[in-house]
Amino acid sequence: MATTFTIDKAAPTRAVKPRSMSRDRTWALRWSYFFLTLFAIFSLVPPIYMLITSLKTSAEISAATNPWWVFHPSLGYYQELLTSNMYLTFFRNSALVSVFVVIITMLISIPAAFALARMRFWGSATLATGVFLTYLIPDTLLFLPLFKMFAWFGEVTGIHLINKWYVLVIVYPTLTVPFCTWIMIGYFASIPKELDEAAIIDGASWFQTLTRIFIPVALPGLIAATIFAFTVSWAQFLYPLVFTTSTDQLVLPVGIITTLVKGDVFNWGQIMTGALLGAAPPLIIYAFLMDYYIAGLTAGATKG
Amino acid sequence: MVDVAFQPNTVAAAPVTRRRASLRATLKRKSTSAFLMTLPLILLVGILVVYPALYSLHLATLNKSMQRFVGFGNFTFLFKRETFWMVVEQSCIFAISAVIFKALIGFIVAHFVHNIPAKGQRKWRGMLLVPWVIPPAMSTLAWLWLFDPSYSAFNYTLSFFHIGPIPWTGDANWARFSVILVNVWYGAPFFMIMYLASLKSVPEQLYEAAAIDGANWWQRIWYVTLPMMRNIIAITTLFSLIVTFANFDIVRILTAGGPLDSTHLFATWAFKIGIEGSDIPLGASVSLFMFPILAIAAIFILRDINKRGNEA
């Protein structure tokens, strides 16, 4: 509390005694950096510990030496997992599911957002609100009825969706489409109307207005929505846990948990390596596209 | 907005009636195409969200083999079980305390980040948002390993201060604390980023005016920052309350509801009953208890949207 005192006092007050103010400011900054460092350590301990463990050998892990230090670094676990067919299958399944989900999400939500933002029709406002409310319905409320529905669908049509990775491609859009549509409505609505009116006067059809004007102009929003859809489908845990069981159909999060844990034996080196590699794609995307990531994150709430 | 699509071939010389007819046709076509563009969305939401939500209401009234209608039988059965009330209690404790801590930490950290020079903010923001980026299933595994009964790195560190060993996931109360801790770790960055965005939008003049009026730091937060951020605080808290209430990943991986069902939330218990115990109707009845909080949130958000609609 005392820290905030110095900080806020320093910031907006007009300089009466310049020297004391700059000293206050310096101290405020030092305290800020001190606490930020503490919070950053808190944030980064689990991922760093994953990295530390993944670099150890199994002998070093079971020897219970200092857990925060690697005495004999080895890439053994990485080699083990990246040559294991099972782990690569999980990775492939995750990648396939995420890519398909991103494509489907974009194909559904871009036209819908365009129609809801620009082409007012009967019930469009209600629909936009409804889409937003859909986003609030959690997966944990829907997994049981969905499980029953897919089982019934399999009995009736003979197409068995349960225990196939592509069932996830059908289910995940329910998590991504509402939010992506919502943020795309926001981005599309912020485009000046003169722009599409000009296009229409020049003889463009609605479809051309969308592809030639809206998509290029709202590209940052599009990237943000794509990142969102990808990370959500990459991270989803409940649906694959419920809908898939055979090892060749699992995606990464479930695969790591169900196959690397053998009975009560936790092979922690492998688990940490697998989890770190599994967390890598979202982390890499985040590292390069942080601003889009944050834009997508904040757009959802500020425009809600 | 000019809704008329000017067609190059409908020349001005055309008769008035024909022009009106074509105008109407254009309008009609526009709304039709708009409807077609939203149709996939409507179908998706209808078949895979609204229908299952209603279907779970129906499921909750069936018996275990799903052949007989039992009315409120599942609910009366639940009300008589002690575990159910434990789950209710734990869900509320978990959601409320986790959201409060997430909001507090998010608010404090956002202030610190806002305080340092602008060119360094990006780096700190980047580091502090990492917990939110890692898929929760993966990061919870790291926490599970940090909490491991025999190799816990936390207990190793604490042993230098002669504390512990702490049974992070073994003891009921510690397990409750652990799941909240992991949830706070995962969710606080979201609040931080939201609050930071909204802190930046508070006009600097307000603080200057407050300073001239002699406001101290607390009055500045209470009378300037908080009122300006009221909307964003309300919405993020509501969002987070829903998501935390419906949490599954963290509890499932960290404790799987144990020890002795003391950390079960509605979601994990519904999973245990519905999928592992293959009593889908009973599981559906359990997950329906997440509905009231949703309904409250929906009412608040709808009110907010309507208000905004009037302002705009």
XYZ file of C-alpha atoms in Angstrom:
616
model
C 0.000 0.000 0.000
C 2.784 2.372 0.930
C 4.238 1.755 -2.480
C 1.164 2.859 -4.349
C 1.166 5.927 -2.176
C 4.501 7.108 -3.416
C 3.725 6.169 -6.984
C 0.449 7.955 -7.322
C 1.563 10.917 -5.411
C 4.476 11.328 -7.698
C 2.744 10.903 -10.986
C 0.243 13.707 -11.463
C 1.281 16.349 -8.948
C 2.729 19.474 -10.434
C 6.350 19.939 -9.464
C 6.629 21.997 -6.343
C 9.987 20.712 -5.272
C 11.452 19.134 -8.387
C 14.197 17.279 -6.602
C 11.958 15.481 -4.117
C 9.513 14.608 -6.846
C 12.107 12.959 -8.985
C 13.324 11.067 -5.937
C 9.760 9.955 -5.193
C 9.407 8.901 -8.775
C 12.588 6.864 -8.670
C 11.441 5.046 -5.552
C 8.013 4.427 -7.025
C 9.664 2.934 -10.070
C 11.927 0.748 -7.958
C 8.959 -0.584 -6.003
C 7.031 -1.168 -9.203
C 9.897 -3.128 -10.698
C 10.322 -5.076 -7.465
C 6.696 -6.198 -7.363
C 6.549 -6.795 -11.091
C 9.557 -9.056 -10.747
C 7.784 -10.976 -7.977
C 4.662 -11.395 -10.089
C 6.699 -12.334 -13.142
C 8.454 -15.038 -11.121
C 5.062 -16.307 -9.940
C 3.848 -16.368 -13.546
C 6.891 -18.021 -15.019
C 7.749 -20.636 -12.391
C 5.581 -23.453 -13.820
C 6.716 -23.118 -17.450
C 10.357 -22.713 -16.407
C 10.089 -25.719 -14.142
C 8.673 -27.675 -17.076
C 11.754 -26.725 -19.076
C 14.133 -27.616 -16.225
C 12.543 -31.021 -15.710
C 12.445 -31.776 -19.405
C 16.212 -31.288 -19.635
C 16.995 -33.737 -16.837
C 17.623 -37.443 -17.087
C 15.335 -39.891 -15.315
C 18.178 -40.771 -12.928
C 18.536 -37.148 -11.941
C 14.800 -36.731 -11.391
C 14.521 -39.750 -9.121
C 17.722 -38.828 -7.253
C 15.803 -35.840 -5.830
C 18.701 -33.404 -6.071
C 18.035 -29.671 -6.225
C 14.888 -29.580 -8.390
C 15.623 -26.054 -9.656
C 18.882 -26.888 -11.337
C 19.953 -29.245 -14.126
C 23.266 -30.926 -13.319
C 23.448 -33.200 -16.350
C 21.427 -31.596 -19.146
C 20.170 -34.017 -21.739
C 17.753 -33.858 -24.636
C 16.836 -37.502 -24.134
C 13.156 -36.878 -23.464
C 12.782 -34.664 -26.498
C 14.363 -37.314 -28.666
C 12.173 -39.976 -27.070
C 8.946 -38.105 -27.699
C 9.729 -36.721 -31.117
C 10.524 -40.209 -32.395
C 7.541 -41.808 -30.666
C 4.775 -42.529 -33.157
C 2.146 -42.145 -30.500
C 3.193 -38.654 -29.490
C 3.498 -37.590 -33.114
C -0.016 -38.911 -33.720
C -1.324 -36.733 -30.904
C 0.480 -33.780 -32.388
C -0.893 -34.500 -35.841
C -4.431 -34.914 -34.504
C -4.178 -31.654 -32.583
C -2.820 -29.838 -35.615
C -5.476 -31.267 -37.947
C -8.313 -30.476 -35.564
C -7.094 -26.935 -34.912
C -6.535 -26.114 -38.576
C -9.932 -27.436 -39.622
C -11.637 -25.661 -36.754
C -9.968 -22.370 -37.669
C -11.085 -22.735 -41.301
C -14.655 -23.662 -40.368
C -14.832 -20.897 -37.799
C -13.735 -18.295 -40.316
C -16.083 -19.594 -43.008
C -19.026 -19.366 -40.630
C -18.252 -16.273 -38.618
C -16.987 -13.830 -41.261
C -20.125 -13.886 -43.454
C -22.326 -13.948 -40.367
C -20.520 -11.014 -38.785
C -20.708 -9.094 -42.068
C -24.421 -9.705 -42.355
C -25.065 -8.811 -38.740
C -22.908 -5.684 -38.836
C -24.049 -4.244 -42.169
C -27.132 -5.855 -43.609
C -29.859 -5.189 -41.088
C -32.596 -7.754 -41.421
C -35.452 -8.969 -39.309
C -34.124 -10.234 -35.989
C -30.499 -9.358 -36.689
C -30.023 -7.386 -33.460
C -31.537 -10.201 -31.404
C -29.350 -12.678 -33.205
C -26.204 -10.675 -32.451
C -27.069 -10.617 -28.757
C -27.963 -14.290 -28.869
C -24.585 -15.116 -30.372
C -22.918 -13.350 -27.512
C -24.973 -15.195 -24.925
C -24.072 -18.488 -26.604
C -20.455 -17.703 -25.896
C -21.289 -17.757 -22.197
C -22.712 -21.289 -22.175
C -19.811 -23.384 -20.909
C -18.664 -26.652 -22.443
C -19.182 -28.318 -19.076
C -22.928 -27.825 -19.408
C -23.106 -29.349 -22.875
C -20.787 -32.355 -22.908
C -23.311 -34.876 -21.564
C -26.193 -34.061 -23.933
C -23.714 -33.832 -26.825
C -22.281 -37.224 -25.939
C -25.789 -38.694 -25.932
C -26.645 -36.925 -29.200
C -23.585 -38.285 -30.992
C -24.246 -41.781 -29.683
C -27.828 -41.534 -30.951
C -26.605 -40.168 -34.303
C -24.295 -43.153 -34.617
C -27.124 -45.594 -33.947
C -29.504 -43.966 -36.410
C -27.221 -43.201 -39.341
C -24.450 -45.716 -38.789
C -21.871 -42.904 -38.863
C -19.974 -43.278 -35.633
C -18.639 -39.950 -34.497
C -17.693 -40.963 -30.984
C -14.031 -41.892 -30.669
C -13.003 -40.227 -33.945
C -10.819 -37.148 -33.962
C -13.089 -35.402 -36.456
C -15.920 -35.305 -33.943
C -13.870 -32.530 -32.367
C -13.943 -30.583 -35.634
C -17.732 -30.641 -35.343
C -17.872 -29.665 -31.677
C -15.105 -27.072 -31.317
C -16.770 -24.442 -33.543
C -19.415 -24.080 -30.832
C -16.640 -22.668 -28.652
C -14.950 -20.501 -31.270
C -17.667 -19.255 -33.629
C -19.724 -17.145 -31.179
C -16.727 -15.225 -29.891
C -15.123 -14.787 -33.312
C -18.411 -13.590 -34.782
C -18.795 -11.184 -31.915
C -15.368 -9.581 -32.298
C -15.708 -9.510 -36.091
C -19.035 -7.677 -35.731
C -17.152 -5.118 -33.658
C -14.385 -4.726 -36.227
C -16.778 -4.594 -39.195
C -19.041 -2.078 -37.475
C -16.064 0.234 -36.976
C -15.431 0.445 -40.730
C -16.890 3.723 -42.080
C -20.110 3.199 -44.039
C -18.874 5.518 -46.796
C -16.379 2.858 -47.771
C -18.895 0.162 -48.632
C -21.364 2.673 -50.051
C -18.676 3.805 -52.441
C -18.009 0.204 -53.399
C -21.708 -0.450 -53.993
C -22.069 2.698 -56.092
C -19.156 1.471 -58.169
C -21.206 -1.658 -58.814
C -19.727 -4.107 -56.340
C -21.943 -6.894 -55.097
C -22.272 -7.633 -51.391
C -19.862 -10.489 -51.760
C -17.306 -8.260 -53.447
C -17.757 -5.622 -50.744
C -16.954 -8.286 -48.192
C -13.899 -9.727 -49.897
C -12.477 -6.523 -51.377
C -13.248 -4.008 -48.639
C -14.163 -5.589 -45.332
C -11.715 -8.440 -45.089
C -8.631 -6.366 -46.036
C -9.614 -3.461 -43.801
C -10.499 -5.637 -40.823
C -7.453 -7.869 -41.250
C -6.090 -7.190 -37.727
C -9.428 -8.331 -36.298
C -9.334 -11.352 -38.551
C -5.882 -12.293 -37.314
C -6.979 -11.830 -33.708
C -10.011 -14.058 -34.292
C -7.861 -16.697 -36.013
C -5.423 -16.757 -33.106
C -8.307 -17.065 -30.681
C -9.874 -19.958 -32.588
C -6.536 -21.729 -32.833
C -5.604 -21.404 -29.175
C -9.051 -22.447 -27.990
C -9.093 -25.570 -30.114
C -5.503 -26.401 -29.230
C -6.169 -26.108 -25.500
C -9.603 -27.708 -25.244
C -9.522 -30.604 -22.806
C -13.021 -31.669 -21.788
C -14.486 -32.554 -25.196
C -11.594 -34.763 -26.341
C -11.571 -36.426 -22.923
C -15.257 -37.266 -23.303
C -15.490 -38.020 -27.019
C -12.240 -39.836 -27.808
C -10.606 -42.815 -26.131
C -8.430 -44.818 -28.574
C -4.810 -43.709 -28.519
C -4.701 -43.062 -32.260
C -7.592 -40.600 -32.036
C -6.423 -38.514 -29.072
C -5.274 -34.908 -29.202
C -2.305 -33.611 -27.229
C -3.691 -32.565 -23.828
C -5.666 -35.753 -23.339
C -2.998 -37.891 -24.974
C -0.316 -36.733 -22.587
C -2.473 -37.317 -19.556
C -3.911 -40.693 -20.485
C -0.903 -42.377 -22.068
C 2.177 -40.952 -20.359
C 0.700 -41.703 -16.963
C 0.903 -45.472 -16.664
C -1.189 -46.558 -13.749
C 0.170 -44.750 -10.745
C 3.573 -44.270 -12.333
C 4.160 -40.734 -13.454
C 7.098 -40.472 -15.835
C 7.549 -36.829 -14.994
C 10.382 -36.141 -17.399
C 8.299 -37.345 -20.319
C 5.153 -35.620 -19.105
C 6.876 -32.261 -18.694
C 8.579 -32.541 -22.083
C 5.305 -33.521 -23.722
C 3.425 -30.716 -22.049
C 6.071 -28.163 -22.958
C 6.109 -29.255 -26.594
C 2.306 -29.182 -26.522
C 2.320 -25.665 -25.128
C 4.863 -24.541 -27.722
C 2.572 -23.713 -30.678
C 0.367 -21.237 -28.756
C 3.455 -19.785 -27.069
C 5.245 -19.282 -30.382
C 2.198 -17.658 -31.932
C 1.908 -15.455 -28.878
C 5.587 -14.498 -29.015
C 5.278 -13.271 -32.584
C 1.736 -11.911 -32.622
C 1.342 -10.639 -29.066
C -0.409 -7.439 -30.086
C -3.047 -9.247 -32.120
C -3.479 -11.723 -29.307
C -4.114 -8.959 -26.801
C -6.342 -7.082 -29.240
C -8.525 -10.157 -29.578
C -8.595 -10.652 -25.834
C -9.634 -7.106 -25.017
C -12.006 -6.698 -27.969
C -14.354 -9.309 -26.583
C -14.992 -7.524 -23.335
C -14.667 -3.888 -24.275
C -17.150 -4.286 -27.072
C -19.473 -6.412 -24.960
C -27.252 4.440 -44.568
C -28.246 4.134 -48.164
C -29.630 0.684 -48.419
C -30.307 0.852 -52.117
C -27.850 -0.958 -54.284
C -27.460 1.143 -57.412
C -27.524 -1.130 -60.364
C -25.758 0.229 -63.434
C -28.360 -1.270 -65.773
C -31.446 0.224 -64.103
C -31.247 3.448 -66.032
C -33.037 6.576 -64.858
C -35.249 6.463 -67.943
C -36.997 3.334 -66.718
C -40.643 3.714 -65.632
C -41.199 4.661 -61.994
C -43.199 1.551 -61.160
C -40.558 -0.759 -62.513
C -37.896 1.029 -60.576
C -39.863 0.660 -57.377
C -40.385 -3.017 -58.062
C -36.701 -3.565 -58.703
C -35.910 -1.618 -55.569
C -38.130 -3.879 -53.572
C -36.565 -6.885 -55.227
C -33.118 -5.648 -54.339
C -34.097 -5.117 -50.737
C -35.649 -8.500 -50.633
C -32.583 -10.057 -52.140
C -30.387 -8.250 -49.671
C -32.222 -9.539 -46.636
C -32.359 -13.004 -48.143
C -28.631 -13.081 -48.781
C -28.003 -11.680 -45.309
C -30.082 -14.475 -43.866
C -28.212 -17.029 -45.948
C -24.913 -15.661 -44.702
C -25.966 -16.095 -41.098
C -27.617 -19.456 -41.697
C -24.523 -21.592 -40.904
C -24.137 -19.689 -37.645
C -27.792 -20.172 -36.761
C -27.638 -23.870 -37.586
C -24.452 -24.404 -35.598
C -25.734 -22.587 -32.545
C -29.155 -24.174 -32.827
C -28.050 -27.770 -33.266
C -24.925 -27.884 -31.134
C -25.645 -25.344 -28.380
C -29.315 -24.527 -27.904
C -30.645 -27.999 -28.610
C -28.197 -29.795 -26.276
C -28.879 -27.214 -23.569
C -32.604 -27.943 -23.777
C -31.941 -31.651 -24.213
C -30.009 -31.697 -20.941
C -33.163 -30.417 -19.239
C -34.984 -33.416 -20.659
C -32.138 -35.800 -19.817
C -32.200 -34.669 -16.213
C -35.715 -36.040 -15.839
C -34.869 -39.592 -16.921
C -33.681 -42.584 -14.930
C -30.210 -44.082 -15.290
C -31.019 -46.335 -18.235
C -32.825 -43.378 -19.854
C -36.034 -45.283 -20.432
C -38.287 -44.008 -17.719
C -39.416 -40.503 -16.851
C -38.688 -39.761 -13.199
C -39.569 -36.056 -13.036
C -37.561 -34.397 -10.327
C -36.355 -37.770 -9.041
C -32.727 -37.050 -9.865
C -32.852 -33.746 -8.052
C -34.484 -35.106 -4.910
C -31.867 -37.878 -4.956
C -29.094 -35.287 -5.198
C -30.510 -33.151 -2.404
C -30.341 -36.110 -0.064
C -26.655 -36.770 -0.743
C -24.044 -35.162 1.402
C -21.527 -35.084 -1.457
C -23.852 -32.867 -3.452
C -23.913 -30.196 -0.779
C -20.147 -30.461 -0.493
C -19.899 -29.829 -4.228
C -22.227 -26.837 -3.999
C -20.189 -25.397 -1.169
C -16.848 -26.059 -2.831
C -18.025 -24.631 -6.172
C -19.081 -21.402 -4.484
C -15.940 -21.121 -2.358
C -13.754 -21.917 -5.333
C -15.417 -19.560 -7.800
C -15.867 -16.599 -5.464
C -12.459 -16.655 -3.810
C -10.623 -17.358 -7.054
C -12.390 -14.503 -8.842
C -11.744 -12.077 -5.982
C -8.027 -12.892 -5.936
C -7.762 -12.804 -9.713
C -9.430 -9.406 -9.794
C -7.284 -8.025 -6.970
C -3.995 -9.307 -8.344
C -4.977 -8.224 -11.836
C -5.791 -4.734 -10.589
C -2.565 -4.366 -8.611
C -0.329 -5.723 -11.346
C -2.055 -3.587 -13.961
C -1.248 -0.528 -11.835
C 2.400 -1.499 -11.583
C 2.683 -2.100 -15.297
C 0.909 1.178 -15.981
C 3.391 2.951 -13.733
C 6.638 2.023 -15.415
C 7.920 3.815 -18.537
C 5.914 2.972 -21.638
C 8.765 1.406 -23.542
C 9.307 -1.299 -20.945
C 5.625 -2.130 -20.534
C 5.439 -4.432 -23.533
C 8.109 -6.738 -22.173
C 6.505 -7.036 -18.733
C 3.041 -7.459 -20.154
C 4.422 -10.199 -22.368
C 5.902 -12.099 -19.448
C 2.897 -11.652 -17.183
C 0.443 -12.939 -19.781
C 2.252 -16.256 -20.283
C 0.040 -18.229 -17.817
C -2.999 -17.318 -19.883
C -1.375 -18.486 -23.125
C -0.291 -21.971 -22.064
C -3.148 -24.471 -22.450
C -4.439 -24.979 -18.887
C -4.229 -28.760 -19.187
C -0.470 -28.497 -19.818
C 0.294 -25.908 -17.165
C -1.746 -27.769 -14.563
C 0.506 -30.761 -15.166
C 3.469 -28.558 -14.272
C 1.664 -27.534 -11.079
C 0.891 -31.151 -10.300
C 4.598 -31.892 -10.592
C 5.429 -28.891 -8.419
C 2.965 -30.256 -5.849
C 4.187 -33.865 -6.114
C 4.034 -35.522 -2.667
C 7.592 -36.863 -2.666
C 9.468 -34.641 -5.148
C 7.656 -31.330 -4.632
C 9.950 -28.484 -5.661
C 7.960 -26.150 -3.434
C 8.478 -28.320 -0.387
C 12.170 -28.557 -1.278
C 12.419 -24.764 -1.281
C 10.291 -24.372 1.833
C 12.395 -26.893 3.736
C 15.183 -24.285 3.843
C 12.840 -22.127 5.916
C 11.920 -25.145 8.058
C 8.361 -25.178 6.734
C 6.501 -28.223 5.613
C 6.404 -30.681 4.008
C 3.001 -29.394 2.898
C 0.516 -31.975 1.540
C -0.486 -29.747 -1.402
C -2.994 -32.125 -2.908
C -3.217 -34.736 -0.181
C -5.087 -32.856 2.530
C -8.626 -31.597 1.893
C -8.003 -27.975 2.872
C -4.605 -27.757 1.211
C -6.096 -29.296 -1.925
C -8.818 -26.644 -1.907
C -6.149 -24.005 -1.561
C -4.063 -25.539 -4.348
C -6.839 -25.604 -6.933
C -7.654 -21.976 -6.138
C -3.984 -21.036 -6.371
C -3.611 -22.624 -9.794
C -6.821 -21.020 -10.991
C -5.661 -17.607 -9.789
C -2.307 -18.125 -11.486
C -4.059 -18.988 -14.722
C -6.741 -16.297 -14.653
C -5.097 -13.240 -13.108
C -3.279 -12.249 -16.356
C -6.631 -11.935 -18.110
C -7.788 -9.401 -15.535
C -4.428 -7.670 -15.718
C -4.656 -7.180 -19.458
C -8.265 -5.975 -19.289
C -7.573 -3.522 -16.491
C -4.442 -2.294 -18.189
C -6.383 -1.539 -21.366
C -9.004 0.325 -19.398
C -6.435 2.169 -17.211
C -4.889 3.546 -20.362
C -8.239 4.930 -21.440
C -8.737 6.988 -18.259
C -7.989 10.601 -19.272
C -4.919 12.019 -17.531
C -6.752 15.340 -16.933
C -9.029 13.666 -14.407
C -6.029 12.761 -12.254
C -4.628 16.255 -12.626
C -7.957 17.758 -11.578
C -8.120 15.392 -8.624
C -4.561 16.292 -7.636
C -5.383 20.001 -7.774
C -8.390 19.363 -5.552
C -5.984 17.763 -3.099
C -7.028 14.144 -3.482
C -4.645 11.593 -2.031
C -3.750 8.348 -3.794
C -6.650 6.437 -2.264
C -9.200 9.098 -3.164
C -7.822 9.150 -6.684
C -8.329 5.415 -7.020
C -11.731 5.497 -5.335
C -13.209 8.538 -7.072
C -11.437 8.509 -10.446
C -9.976 5.140 -11.405
C -12.687 2.839 -10.084
C -15.691 4.778 -11.468
C -13.987 5.032 -14.850
C -13.288 1.315 -14.847
C -16.629 0.263 -13.389
C -17.952 -1.234 -16.603
C -14.879 -3.233 -17.419
C -14.570 -4.483 -13.839
C -18.187 -5.617 -13.849
C -17.911 -7.402 -17.167
C -14.591 -9.143 -16.530
C -15.766 -10.266 -13.105
C -18.965 -11.646 -14.558
C -17.105 -13.451 -17.344
C -14.596 -14.848 -14.973
C -17.260 -15.938 -12.518
C -18.959 -17.968 -15.236
C -15.739 -19.513 -16.493
C -14.453 -20.266 -12.999
C -17.766 -21.720 -11.899
C -17.702 -24.015 -14.915
C -14.028 -24.889 -14.500
C -13.037 -28.422 -15.326
C -9.419 -28.780 -16.500
C -7.594 -27.600 -13.413
C -9.510 -29.558 -10.809
C -9.717 -32.660 -12.981
C -5.959 -32.828 -13.519
C -4.778 -31.563 -10.154
C -6.944 -33.547 -7.772
C -9.637 -35.292 -9.876
C -12.035 -34.167 -7.148
C -10.167 -35.794 -4.326
C -9.218 -36.244 -1.583
C -12.605 -37.717 -0.636
C -14.559 -35.568 -3.122
C -13.528 -32.422 -1.258
C -12.450 -30.443 -4.333
C -15.165 -31.492 -6.775
C -16.883 -28.727 -8.715
C -20.152 -29.170 -10.577
C -18.298 -29.876 -13.802
C -15.880 -32.469 -12.473
C -18.561 -34.191 -10.447
C -20.900 -34.254 -13.430
C -18.084 -35.820 -15.454
C -17.431 -38.399 -12.763
C -21.091 -39.373 -12.510
C -22.068 -39.004 -16.154
C -19.071 -40.405 -18.033
C -17.118 -42.490 -15.538
C -20.212 -43.725 -13.692
C -22.236 -43.768 -16.961
C -25.280 -42.259 -15.267
C -25.827 -39.572 -17.878
C -29.159 -38.236 -16.522
C -27.785 -37.739 -13.027
C -24.664 -36.083 -14.426
C -26.840 -33.808 -16.548
C -28.842 -32.838 -13.461
C -25.611 -31.927 -11.666
C -24.330 -29.799 -14.533
C -27.677 -27.999 -14.684
C -26.818 -26.368 -11.381
C -24.385 -24.177 -13.310
C -27.409 -22.653 -14.990
C -28.528 -20.091 -12.344
C -25.228 -18.237 -12.411
C -25.456 -18.183 -16.214
C -28.962 -16.794 -16.099
C -27.931 -14.016 -13.725
C -24.981 -13.149 -15.938
C -27.201 -13.146 -19.008
C -29.636 -10.723 -17.397
C -26.848 -8.307 -16.452
C -25.239 -8.466 -19.869
C -28.526 -8.031 -21.692
C -29.279 -4.980 -19.583
C -25.854 -3.587 -20.363
C -26.235 -4.183 -24.092
C -29.647 -2.546 -24.150
C -28.269 0.459 -22.314
C -25.458 0.778 -24.799
C -27.902 0.423 -27.652
C -29.840 3.416 -26.356
C -26.729 5.506 -25.941
C -25.445 4.793 -29.404
